Amino acid sequence: MNEYFKVPKIKYEGPKSKNPLAFKHYNPTEKIEGKTMREHLRFGAAYWHVMRNSLSDPFGGGTAQMPWDDGSDSVANAQKRVGVFFEFLEKTGIDYYCFHDRDIAPELGSLKESNKALDEVVKVFKKEQKRTGKKLLWGTACLFSHARFSQGAATSPNLGVYTHAAGQVKKAMEVTKELGGLGYTFWGGREGYSTLWNTDMKRELDHLAAFLHMAVDYKKEIGFKGPFYIEPKPKEPTTHQYDSDSAACLNFLREYGLLEHFQLNIETNHATLAGHTMLHELTVAAGAKRLGSIDANCGNELIGWDTDQFPTNIYLTTQVMLSVLGMGGLKTGGLNFDAKRRRESHEPIDLFYAHIGGMDAFARGLKIAAAIRKDGRLEKFVEKRYSTWDSPLGSKIEKGKSSFKELEKIALEQSEPDLASGRQEFLENLINDFI
Ligand code: XUL
Ligand code: CO
């Protein structure tokens, strides 16, 4: 078998190791809260970034060295990439992966030809999955790169584009199922607008909902059991994207009777583009019992676009893992590194440094989050902050059984409430004790 990366299998060597090609914190078999790190973290690699991202930017072409890739659109080239990718998964010890249909196989002259090419490449994925035990976390369709989608796919003003998108998603769902995919993601790359002068927003949203209802119907028809995920993002590429944040997605799903069929896939850089913290987005999703999966990355907050960087911030990973542990762990979802190297990091080995760093950052976040939970002071503080509600009147209100009349009567008689401090600084210091 060919070996494309001149790198050994990455092992756990512990915090004292100076080896940059070793894990210092991610010890897959180490148990935390009764589960191994591997079971908690469920790392995924993004095919589009690992195998297809040339690292180009608006001012210059790709820099990434990909000696295995002949640069052609041939099926043979696409098939060869699969072997390279699985070597990467094996060497990093990443158990899951995600793809767009057009990352793994070329888009050819017609949907028919593209579908045929996809089938040829999927055969190689099947073989490689069997050989290595790696699993597909989720599949998706690329409804944003081709020029036909420049004005949207499921929200296109053009019916022909809409039908093409439907045909493409149908096929992407089929191959996801064939590969035993655990979920299927919808990221509405071009579902939004550049200007409202040319846009019938209500009509576009109705069309999007009809599209997703057809996807739900087809999912039932083919017996695909995994969840559908919607991935919020507020802008880029469009000026305003309909799935702008967790709350907007939940509202859309609720309004169109889709909520029971969807969960959210939350991505850090999308959260910050929306003007939210990742913790906010996770908390909104988890509150609605809709936190399904995570696109693990971060952005450069000094610039206003999606930089898709590898997560190295321990505060961030701690918050993510507190959310994940708090909801009882990821079920079908995982931590998918939707992250790319900087354009300057063009050597294949940089892919390893990037993923090792992200995995170690999440392993530390997991250990820290578990320690904060074990300590219990943070949780107890929050519980206590609401303790006035743990009373007959509080529970009456929470059950929707009180009234303004009743509350006014109490308010007129009671003395000024004794409000306790929110103790933000105290809590920030407490968290720092664990980091
Ligand atoms: C784009 C993005 C996508 C989705 C899948 O910002 O995050 O790659 O994750 O389509
Ligand atoms: Co993403």
PDB file of C-alpha atoms in Angstrom, residues 67-358:
ATOM      1  CA  PRO A  67       1.575  15.520  -4.280  1.00  0.00           C
ATOM      2  CA  TRP A  68      -0.991  12.712  -4.558  1.00  0.00           C
ATOM      3  CA  ASP A  69      -3.457  14.835  -6.558  1.00  0.00           C
ATOM      4  CA  ASP A  70      -3.046  15.210 -10.346  1.00  0.00           C
ATOM      5  CA  GLY A  71      -5.332  18.256 -10.317  1.00  0.00           C
ATOM      6  CA  SER A  72      -7.789  16.675 -12.751  1.00  0.00           C
ATOM      7  CA  ASP A  73     -11.532  16.199 -12.456  1.00  0.00           C
ATOM      8  CA  SER A  74     -11.227  12.510 -13.204  1.00  0.00           C
ATOM      9  CA  VAL A  75     -12.951   9.787 -11.237  1.00  0.00           C
ATOM     10  CA  ALA A  76      -9.598   8.008 -10.886  1.00  0.00           C
ATOM     11  CA  ASN A  77      -8.101  11.065  -9.168  1.00  0.00           C
ATOM     12  CA  ALA A  78     -11.138  11.318  -6.878  1.00  0.00           C
ATOM     13  CA  GLN A  79     -10.797   7.643  -5.996  1.00  0.00           C
ATOM     14  CA  LYS A  80      -7.095   8.004  -5.254  1.00  0.00           C
ATOM     15  CA  ARG A  81      -7.773  10.842  -2.806  1.00  0.00           C
ATOM     16  CA  VAL A  82      -9.951   8.525  -0.701  1.00  0.00           C
ATOM     17  CA  GLY A  83      -6.988   6.310   0.142  1.00  0.00           C
ATOM     18  CA  VAL A  84      -4.930   9.349   1.111  1.00  0.00           C
ATOM     19  CA  PHE A  85      -7.743  10.585   3.352  1.00  0.00           C
ATOM     20  CA  PHE A  86      -8.155   7.288   5.159  1.00  0.00           C
ATOM     21  CA  GLU A  87      -4.406   7.135   5.767  1.00  0.00           C
ATOM     22  CA  PHE A  88      -4.801  10.554   7.385  1.00  0.00           C
ATOM     23  CA  LEU A  89      -7.703   9.321   9.546  1.00  0.00           C
ATOM     24  CA  GLU A  90      -5.764   6.242  10.578  1.00  0.00           C
ATOM     25  CA  LYS A  91      -2.619   8.150  11.477  1.00  0.00           C
ATOM     26  CA  THR A  92      -4.438  10.830  13.483  1.00  0.00           C
ATOM     27  CA  GLY A  93      -6.788   8.332  15.138  1.00  0.00           C
ATOM     28  CA  ILE A  94      -9.829  10.353  14.012  1.00  0.00           C
ATOM     29  CA  ASP A  95     -12.842   8.022  13.948  1.00  0.00           C
ATOM     30  CA  TYR A  96     -15.338   9.985  11.825  1.00  0.00           C
ATOM     31  CA  TYR A  97     -15.455  12.143   8.732  1.00  0.00           C
ATOM     32  CA  CYS A  98     -17.883  14.417   6.867  1.00  0.00           C
ATOM     33  CA  PHE A  99     -18.188  15.317   3.195  1.00  0.00           C
ATOM     34  CA  HIS A 100     -20.088  17.254   0.562  1.00  0.00           C
ATOM     35  CA  ASP A 101     -21.011  15.227  -2.519  1.00  0.00           C
ATOM     36  CA  ARG A 102     -18.894  17.498  -4.713  1.00  0.00           C
ATOM     37  CA  ASP A 103     -15.816  17.210  -2.487  1.00  0.00           C
ATOM     38  CA  ILE A 104     -15.547  13.520  -2.947  1.00  0.00           C
ATOM     39  CA  ALA A 105     -16.524  13.254  -6.616  1.00  0.00           C
ATOM     40  CA  PRO A 106     -16.434  15.687  -9.531  1.00  0.00           C
ATOM     41  CA  GLU A 107     -19.395  17.658 -10.783  1.00  0.00           C
ATOM     42  CA  LEU A 108     -19.651  16.701 -14.446  1.00  0.00           C
ATOM     43  CA  GLY A 109     -21.771  17.902 -17.388  1.00  0.00           C
ATOM     44  CA  SER A 110     -25.127  16.692 -16.050  1.00  0.00           C
ATOM     45  CA  LEU A 111     -26.673  15.469 -12.810  1.00  0.00           C
ATOM     46  CA  LYS A 112     -26.765  11.987 -14.311  1.00  0.00           C
ATOM     47  CA  GLU A 113     -23.043  11.955 -15.027  1.00  0.00           C
ATOM     48  CA  SER A 114     -22.197  13.469 -11.658  1.00  0.00           C
ATOM     49  CA  ASN A 115     -24.324  10.828  -9.908  1.00  0.00           C
ATOM     50  CA  LYS A 116     -22.487   8.084 -11.785  1.00  0.00           C
ATOM     51  CA  ALA A 117     -19.099   9.509 -10.778  1.00  0.00           C
ATOM     52  CA  LEU A 118     -20.318   9.751  -7.172  1.00  0.00           C
ATOM     53  CA  ASP A 119     -21.291   6.072  -7.191  1.00  0.00           C
ATOM     54  CA  GLU A 120     -17.822   5.115  -8.443  1.00  0.00           C
ATOM     55  CA  VAL A 121     -16.125   7.026  -5.644  1.00  0.00           C
ATOM     56  CA  VAL A 122     -18.560   5.839  -2.958  1.00  0.00           C
ATOM     57  CA  LYS A 123     -17.485   2.258  -3.756  1.00  0.00           C
ATOM     58  CA  VAL A 124     -13.949   3.159  -2.646  1.00  0.00           C
ATOM     59  CA  PHE A 125     -15.256   4.838   0.521  1.00  0.00           C
ATOM     60  CA  LYS A 126     -17.159   1.681   1.358  1.00  0.00           C
ATOM     61  CA  LYS A 127     -14.039  -0.420   0.991  1.00  0.00           C
ATOM     62  CA  GLU A 128     -11.917   1.960   3.034  1.00  0.00           C
ATOM     63  CA  GLN A 129     -14.549   2.189   5.795  1.00  0.00           C
ATOM     64  CA  LYS A 130     -14.605  -1.581   5.980  1.00  0.00           C
ATOM     65  CA  ARG A 131     -10.820  -1.829   6.073  1.00  0.00           C
ATOM     66  CA  THR A 132     -10.357   0.823   8.778  1.00  0.00           C
ATOM     67  CA  GLY A 133     -13.612   0.907  10.791  1.00  0.00           C
ATOM     68  CA  LYS A 134     -13.899   4.676  10.223  1.00  0.00           C
ATOM     69  CA  LYS A 135     -17.433   6.069  10.066  1.00  0.00           C
ATOM     70  CA  LEU A 136     -19.303   8.779   8.225  1.00  0.00           C
ATOM     71  CA  LEU A 137     -20.550  11.332  10.772  1.00  0.00           C
ATOM     72  CA  TRP A 138     -22.650  13.157   8.223  1.00  0.00           C
ATOM     73  CA  GLY A 139     -22.950  13.758   4.528  1.00  0.00           C
ATOM     74  CA  THR A 140     -24.237  16.828   2.730  1.00  0.00           C
ATOM     75  CA  ALA A 141     -24.758  18.248  -0.730  1.00  0.00           C
ATOM     76  CA  CYS A 142     -22.788  21.198  -2.041  1.00  0.00           C
ATOM     77  CA  LEU A 143     -25.507  23.601  -3.157  1.00  0.00           C
ATOM     78  CA  PHE A 144     -23.304  26.674  -3.239  1.00  0.00           C
ATOM     79  CA  SER A 145     -20.228  26.326  -5.486  1.00  0.00           C
ATOM     80  CA  HIS A 146     -21.721  25.937  -8.939  1.00  0.00           C
ATOM     81  CA  ALA A 147     -22.800  29.117 -10.765  1.00  0.00           C
ATOM     82  CA  ARG A 148     -26.388  27.824 -11.024  1.00  0.00           C
ATOM     83  CA  PHE A 149     -26.688  28.255  -7.244  1.00  0.00           C
ATOM     84  CA  SER A 150     -25.476  31.860  -7.223  1.00  0.00           C
ATOM     85  CA  GLN A 151     -29.012  33.060  -6.363  1.00  0.00           C
ATOM     86  CA  GLY A 152     -29.834  30.217  -4.005  1.00  0.00           C
ATOM     87  CA  ALA A 153     -30.743  26.550  -4.262  1.00  0.00           C
ATOM     88  CA  ALA A 154     -33.859  25.714  -2.217  1.00  0.00           C
ATOM     89  CA  THR A 155     -34.580  29.468  -2.171  1.00  0.00           C
ATOM     90  CA  SER A 156     -33.689  30.155  -5.786  1.00  0.00           C
ATOM     91  CA  PRO A 157     -36.103  32.381  -7.725  1.00  0.00           C
ATOM     92  CA  ASN A 158     -35.691  29.834 -10.527  1.00  0.00           C
ATOM     93  CA  LEU A 159     -37.671  26.583 -10.394  1.00  0.00           C
ATOM     94  CA  GLY A 160     -35.171  24.724 -12.584  1.00  0.00           C
ATOM     95  CA  VAL A 161     -32.418  25.434 -10.064  1.00  0.00           C
ATOM     96  CA  TYR A 162     -34.703  24.280  -7.221  1.00  0.00           C
ATOM     97  CA  THR A 163     -35.452  20.976  -8.927  1.00  0.00           C
ATOM     98  CA  HIS A 164     -31.751  20.417  -9.621  1.00  0.00           C
ATOM     99  CA  ALA A 165     -31.014  21.019  -5.934  1.00  0.00           C
ATOM    100  CA  ALA A 166     -33.751  18.560  -4.928  1.00  0.00           C
ATOM    101  CA  GLY A 167     -32.332  15.892  -7.229  1.00  0.00           C
ATOM    102  CA  GLN A 168     -28.857  16.490  -5.856  1.00  0.00           C
ATOM    103  CA  VAL A 169     -29.946  16.266  -2.203  1.00  0.00           C
ATOM    104  CA  LYS A 170     -31.915  13.107  -2.914  1.00  0.00           C
ATOM    105  CA  LYS A 171     -28.780  11.457  -4.266  1.00  0.00           C
ATOM    106  CA  ALA A 172     -26.589  12.808  -1.447  1.00  0.00           C
ATOM    107  CA  MET A 173     -29.035  11.325   1.082  1.00  0.00           C
ATOM    108  CA  GLU A 174     -28.892   7.979  -0.681  1.00  0.00           C
ATOM    109  CA  VAL A 175     -25.104   7.786  -0.632  1.00  0.00           C
ATOM    110  CA  THR A 176     -25.017   8.968   2.982  1.00  0.00           C
ATOM    111  CA  LYS A 177     -27.326   6.102   3.860  1.00  0.00           C
ATOM    112  CA  GLU A 178     -25.309   3.657   1.784  1.00  0.00           C
ATOM    113  CA  LEU A 179     -22.173   4.590   3.711  1.00  0.00           C
ATOM    114  CA  GLY A 180     -23.946   4.126   7.037  1.00  0.00           C
ATOM    115  CA  GLY A 181     -23.847   7.890   7.711  1.00  0.00           C
ATOM    116  CA  LEU A 182     -24.972   8.805  11.223  1.00  0.00           C
ATOM    117  CA  GLY A 183     -26.608  12.061  10.133  1.00  0.00           C
ATOM    118  CA  TYR A 184     -27.217  14.408   7.235  1.00  0.00           C
ATOM    119  CA  THR A 185     -26.499  18.163   7.278  1.00  0.00           C
ATOM    120  CA  PHE A 186     -28.150  21.099   5.573  1.00  0.00           C
ATOM    121  CA  TRP A 187     -26.030  24.205   5.431  1.00  0.00           C
ATOM    122  CA  GLY A 188     -27.886  26.801   3.382  1.00  0.00           C
ATOM    123  CA  GLY A 189     -24.801  28.261   1.744  1.00  0.00           C
ATOM    124  CA  ARG A 190     -26.671  30.482  -0.704  1.00  0.00           C
ATOM    125  CA  GLU A 191     -30.078  30.462   0.995  1.00  0.00           C
ATOM    126  CA  GLY A 192     -30.416  34.140   1.751  1.00  0.00           C
ATOM    127  CA  TYR A 193     -30.214  37.387  -0.154  1.00  0.00           C
ATOM    128  CA  SER A 194     -27.899  40.138  -1.313  1.00  0.00           C
ATOM    129  CA  THR A 195     -30.620  42.750  -1.564  1.00  0.00           C
ATOM    130  CA  LEU A 196     -34.277  42.773  -0.603  1.00  0.00           C
ATOM    131  CA  TRP A 197     -35.039  44.882  -3.695  1.00  0.00           C
ATOM    132  CA  ASN A 198     -35.084  41.695  -5.764  1.00  0.00           C
ATOM    133  CA  THR A 199     -36.232  39.228  -3.100  1.00  0.00           C
ATOM    134  CA  ASP A 200     -39.613  37.814  -2.078  1.00  0.00           C
ATOM    135  CA  MET A 201     -38.476  36.615   1.331  1.00  0.00           C
ATOM    136  CA  LYS A 202     -41.734  34.964   2.375  1.00  0.00           C
ATOM    137  CA  ARG A 203     -41.966  33.019  -0.862  1.00  0.00           C
ATOM    138  CA  GLU A 204     -38.326  31.890  -0.579  1.00  0.00           C
ATOM    139  CA  LEU A 205     -38.842  30.691   3.004  1.00  0.00           C
ATOM    140  CA  ASP A 206     -41.994  28.813   1.989  1.00  0.00           C
ATOM    141  CA  HIS A 207     -39.981  27.106  -0.760  1.00  0.00           C
ATOM    142  CA  LEU A 208     -37.182  26.216   1.645  1.00  0.00           C
ATOM    143  CA  ALA A 209     -39.685  24.671   4.049  1.00  0.00           C
ATOM    144  CA  ALA A 210     -41.306  22.676   1.230  1.00  0.00           C
ATOM    145  CA  PHE A 211     -37.832  21.446   0.246  1.00  0.00           C
ATOM    146  CA  LEU A 212     -37.053  20.278   3.774  1.00  0.00           C
ATOM    147  CA  HIS A 213     -40.462  18.594   4.104  1.00  0.00           C
ATOM    148  CA  MET A 214     -39.695  16.647   0.929  1.00  0.00           C
ATOM    149  CA  ALA A 215     -36.334  15.678   2.424  1.00  0.00           C
ATOM    150  CA  VAL A 216     -38.123  14.415   5.559  1.00  0.00           C
ATOM    151  CA  ASP A 217     -40.542  12.404   3.392  1.00  0.00           C
ATOM    152  CA  TYR A 218     -37.701  10.904   1.405  1.00  0.00           C
ATOM    153  CA  LYS A 219     -35.758  10.090   4.538  1.00  0.00           C
ATOM    154  CA  LYS A 220     -38.717   8.036   5.747  1.00  0.00           C
ATOM    155  CA  GLU A 221     -39.120   6.430   2.346  1.00  0.00           C
ATOM    156  CA  ILE A 222     -35.529   5.140   2.218  1.00  0.00           C
ATOM    157  CA  GLY A 223     -35.430   4.320   5.929  1.00  0.00           C
ATOM    158  CA  PHE A 224     -32.573   6.649   6.795  1.00  0.00           C
ATOM    159  CA  LYS A 225     -32.574   6.698  10.581  1.00  0.00           C
ATOM    160  CA  GLY A 226     -30.055   9.413  11.419  1.00  0.00           C
ATOM    161  CA  PRO A 227     -31.004  12.981  12.277  1.00  0.00           C
ATOM    162  CA  PHE A 228     -31.050  15.918   9.912  1.00  0.00           C
ATOM    163  CA  TYR A 229     -28.924  18.814  11.063  1.00  0.00           C
ATOM    164  CA  ILE A 230     -29.278  22.475  10.156  1.00  0.00           C
ATOM    165  CA  GLU A 231     -26.117  24.524  10.452  1.00  0.00           C
ATOM    166  CA  PRO A 232     -26.733  28.194  11.326  1.00  0.00           C
ATOM    167  CA  LYS A 233     -24.611  30.942   9.770  1.00  0.00           C
ATOM    168  CA  PRO A 234     -25.587  34.611   9.484  1.00  0.00           C
ATOM    169  CA  LYS A 235     -23.620  35.856   6.475  1.00  0.00           C
ATOM    170  CA  GLU A 236     -20.950  34.916   3.962  1.00  0.00           C
ATOM    171  CA  PRO A 237     -21.486  34.073   1.215  1.00  0.00           C
ATOM    172  CA  THR A 238     -24.827  35.919   1.185  1.00  0.00           C
ATOM    173  CA  THR A 239     -25.329  39.267   2.899  1.00  0.00           C
ATOM    174  CA  HIS A 240     -28.051  37.766   5.061  1.00  0.00           C
ATOM    175  CA  GLN A 241     -28.572  34.023   5.376  1.00  0.00           C
ATOM    176  CA  TYR A 242     -31.963  32.769   6.488  1.00  0.00           C
ATOM    177  CA  ASP A 243     -30.439  30.263   8.933  1.00  0.00           C
ATOM    178  CA  SER A 244     -28.681  33.126  10.663  1.00  0.00           C
ATOM    179  CA  ASP A 245     -28.309  31.713  14.173  1.00  0.00           C
ATOM    180  CA  SER A 246     -29.668  29.011  16.481  1.00  0.00           C
ATOM    181  CA  ALA A 247     -32.724  31.030  17.482  1.00  0.00           C
ATOM    182  CA  ALA A 248     -33.606  31.906  13.869  1.00  0.00           C
ATOM    183  CA  CYS A 249     -33.253  28.259  12.811  1.00  0.00           C
ATOM    184  CA  LEU A 250     -35.408  27.021  15.676  1.00  0.00           C
ATOM    185  CA  ASN A 251     -38.066  29.593  14.884  1.00  0.00           C
ATOM    186  CA  PHE A 252     -38.080  28.665  11.198  1.00  0.00           C
ATOM    187  CA  LEU A 253     -38.331  24.960  11.999  1.00  0.00           C
ATOM    188  CA  ARG A 254     -41.130  25.559  14.491  1.00  0.00           C
ATOM    189  CA  GLU A 255     -43.079  27.850  12.154  1.00  0.00           C
ATOM    190  CA  TYR A 256     -43.036  25.290   9.366  1.00  0.00           C
ATOM    191  CA  GLY A 257     -43.702  22.189  11.461  1.00  0.00           C
ATOM    192  CA  LEU A 258     -40.198  20.792  10.996  1.00  0.00           C
ATOM    193  CA  LEU A 259     -38.810  21.018  14.517  1.00  0.00           C
ATOM    194  CA  GLU A 260     -39.189  17.349  15.407  1.00  0.00           C
ATOM    195  CA  HIS A 261     -37.166  16.317  12.353  1.00  0.00           C
ATOM    196  CA  PHE A 262     -34.116  18.537  12.814  1.00  0.00           C
ATOM    197  CA  GLN A 263     -31.305  19.206  15.214  1.00  0.00           C
ATOM    198  CA  LEU A 264     -28.644  21.888  14.953  1.00  0.00           C
ATOM    199  CA  ASN A 265     -25.004  21.587  13.975  1.00  0.00           C
ATOM    200  CA  ILE A 266     -23.321  24.505  15.687  1.00  0.00           C
ATOM    201  CA  GLU A 267     -20.075  26.016  14.399  1.00  0.00           C
ATOM    202  CA  THR A 268     -17.957  28.411  16.452  1.00  0.00           C
ATOM    203  CA  ASN A 269     -16.977  30.794  13.677  1.00  0.00           C
ATOM    204  CA  HIS A 270     -20.608  31.036  12.562  1.00  0.00           C
ATOM    205  CA  ALA A 271     -21.638  31.898  16.114  1.00  0.00           C
ATOM    206  CA  THR A 272     -19.125  34.726  16.327  1.00  0.00           C
ATOM    207  CA  LEU A 273     -20.098  36.051  12.874  1.00  0.00           C
ATOM    208  CA  ALA A 274     -23.655  36.214  14.239  1.00  0.00           C
ATOM    209  CA  GLY A 275     -22.387  38.373  17.094  1.00  0.00           C
ATOM    210  CA  HIS A 276     -22.786  35.567  19.619  1.00  0.00           C
ATOM    211  CA  THR A 277     -20.413  33.465  21.628  1.00  0.00           C
ATOM    212  CA  MET A 278     -20.234  29.761  20.849  1.00  0.00           C
ATOM    213  CA  LEU A 279     -21.546  29.143  24.368  1.00  0.00           C
ATOM    214  CA  HIS A 280     -24.617  31.242  23.587  1.00  0.00           C
ATOM    215  CA  GLU A 281     -25.386  29.276  20.423  1.00  0.00           C
ATOM    216  CA  LEU A 282     -24.854  25.950  22.177  1.00  0.00           C
ATOM    217  CA  THR A 283     -27.023  27.027  25.099  1.00  0.00           C
ATOM    218  CA  VAL A 284     -29.885  28.104  22.823  1.00  0.00           C
ATOM    219  CA  ALA A 285     -29.701  24.822  20.879  1.00  0.00           C
ATOM    220  CA  ALA A 286     -29.404  22.641  23.985  1.00  0.00           C
ATOM    221  CA  GLY A 287     -32.259  24.510  25.693  1.00  0.00           C
ATOM    222  CA  ALA A 288     -34.545  23.409  22.864  1.00  0.00           C
ATOM    223  CA  LYS A 289     -33.078  19.867  23.038  1.00  0.00           C
ATOM    224  CA  ARG A 290     -31.740  20.413  19.545  1.00  0.00           C
ATOM    225  CA  LEU A 291     -27.976  20.360  19.996  1.00  0.00           C
ATOM    226  CA  GLY A 292     -27.019  17.584  17.600  1.00  0.00           C
ATOM    227  CA  SER A 293     -23.463  18.089  16.463  1.00  0.00           C
ATOM    228  CA  ILE A 294     -20.607  20.569  16.444  1.00  0.00           C
ATOM    229  CA  ASP A 295     -18.383  21.989  13.724  1.00  0.00           C
ATOM    230  CA  ALA A 296     -15.291  22.505  15.816  1.00  0.00           C
ATOM    231  CA  ASN A 297     -13.296  25.519  14.739  1.00  0.00           C
ATOM    232  CA  CYS A 298     -12.807  29.142  15.711  1.00  0.00           C
ATOM    233  CA  GLY A 299     -12.538  32.451  13.931  1.00  0.00           C
ATOM    234  CA  ASN A 300     -10.230  35.398  14.060  1.00  0.00           C
ATOM    235  CA  GLU A 301     -12.425  37.906  15.830  1.00  0.00           C
ATOM    236  CA  LEU A 302     -10.421  40.845  14.474  1.00  0.00           C
ATOM    237  CA  ILE A 303     -11.767  40.196  10.995  1.00  0.00           C
ATOM    238  CA  GLY A 304     -15.346  39.854   9.868  1.00  0.00           C
ATOM    239  CA  TRP A 305     -15.342  36.726   7.767  1.00  0.00           C
ATOM    240  CA  ASP A 306     -15.245  32.989   8.213  1.00  0.00           C
ATOM    241  CA  THR A 307     -11.611  32.065   8.821  1.00  0.00           C
ATOM    242  CA  ASP A 308     -12.359  28.474   9.883  1.00  0.00           C
ATOM    243  CA  GLN A 309      -9.322  28.150  12.120  1.00  0.00           C
ATOM    244  CA  PHE A 310      -8.393  25.212  14.256  1.00  0.00           C
ATOM    245  CA  PRO A 311      -9.640  25.536  17.830  1.00  0.00           C
ATOM    246  CA  THR A 312      -6.787  26.047  20.278  1.00  0.00           C
ATOM    247  CA  ASN A 313      -8.461  28.217  22.893  1.00  0.00           C
ATOM    248  CA  ILE A 314      -8.935  26.253  26.111  1.00  0.00           C
ATOM    249  CA  TYR A 315     -11.656  28.577  27.366  1.00  0.00           C
ATOM    250  CA  LEU A 316     -13.642  27.838  24.219  1.00  0.00           C
ATOM    251  CA  THR A 317     -13.158  24.073  24.356  1.00  0.00           C
ATOM    252  CA  THR A 318     -14.016  24.060  28.071  1.00  0.00           C
ATOM    253  CA  GLN A 319     -17.293  25.855  27.364  1.00  0.00           C
ATOM    254  CA  VAL A 320     -18.117  23.497  24.514  1.00  0.00           C
ATOM    255  CA  MET A 321     -17.433  20.439  26.627  1.00  0.00           C
ATOM    256  CA  LEU A 322     -19.415  21.845  29.565  1.00  0.00           C
ATOM    257  CA  SER A 323     -22.361  22.143  27.173  1.00  0.00           C
ATOM    258  CA  VAL A 324     -21.827  18.664  25.773  1.00  0.00           C
ATOM    259  CA  LEU A 325     -21.454  16.995  29.181  1.00  0.00           C
ATOM    260  CA  GLY A 326     -24.366  19.051  30.469  1.00  0.00           C
ATOM    261  CA  MET A 327     -26.700  17.576  27.887  1.00  0.00           C
ATOM    262  CA  GLY A 328     -25.532  14.031  28.573  1.00  0.00           C
ATOM    263  CA  GLY A 329     -23.055  13.781  25.685  1.00  0.00           C
ATOM    264  CA  LEU A 330     -23.212  13.743  21.907  1.00  0.00           C
ATOM    265  CA  LYS A 331     -25.396  10.951  20.549  1.00  0.00           C
ATOM    266  CA  THR A 332     -25.155  10.714  16.764  1.00  0.00           C
ATOM    267  CA  GLY A 333     -23.130  13.910  16.439  1.00  0.00           C
ATOM    268  CA  GLY A 334     -19.456  14.616  16.948  1.00  0.00           C
ATOM    269  CA  LEU A 335     -16.756  17.268  16.932  1.00  0.00           C
ATOM    270  CA  ASN A 336     -16.124  17.753  13.245  1.00  0.00           C
ATOM    271  CA  PHE A 337     -13.082  19.898  12.478  1.00  0.00           C
ATOM    272  CA  ASP A 338     -14.580  22.252   9.918  1.00  0.00           C
ATOM    273  CA  ALA A 339     -11.245  24.044   9.983  1.00  0.00           C
ATOM    274  CA  LYS A 340      -8.483  24.828   7.559  1.00  0.00           C
ATOM    275  CA  ARG A 341      -4.809  25.558   7.867  1.00  0.00           C
ATOM    276  CA  ARG A 342      -3.597  29.070   7.172  1.00  0.00           C
ATOM    277  CA  ARG A 343      -2.520  29.707   3.591  1.00  0.00           C
ATOM    278  CA  GLU A 344       1.052  29.895   4.859  1.00  0.00           C
ATOM    279  CA  SER A 345       0.854  26.352   6.314  1.00  0.00           C
ATOM    280  CA  HIS A 346       1.013  24.613   2.974  1.00  0.00           C
ATOM    281  CA  GLU A 347       2.887  21.399   3.759  1.00  0.00           C
ATOM    282  CA  PRO A 348       0.999  18.118   4.289  1.00  0.00           C
ATOM    283  CA  ILE A 349       2.491  17.785   7.774  1.00  0.00           C
ATOM    284  CA  ASP A 350       0.655  20.993   8.758  1.00  0.00           C
ATOM    285  CA  LEU A 351      -2.592  19.011   8.487  1.00  0.00           C
ATOM    286  CA  PHE A 352      -1.279  16.862  11.332  1.00  0.00           C
ATOM    287  CA  TYR A 353      -0.156  19.724  13.557  1.00  0.00           C
ATOM    288  CA  ALA A 354      -3.535  21.390  13.017  1.00  0.00           C
ATOM    289  CA  HIS A 355      -5.646  18.381  13.936  1.00  0.00           C
ATOM    290  CA  ILE A 356      -3.399  17.265  16.802  1.00  0.00           C
ATOM    291  CA  GLY A 357      -3.698  20.768  18.284  1.00  0.00           C
ATOM    292  CA  GLY A 358      -7.483  20.767  17.947  1.00  0.00           C
TER     293      GLY A 358
END
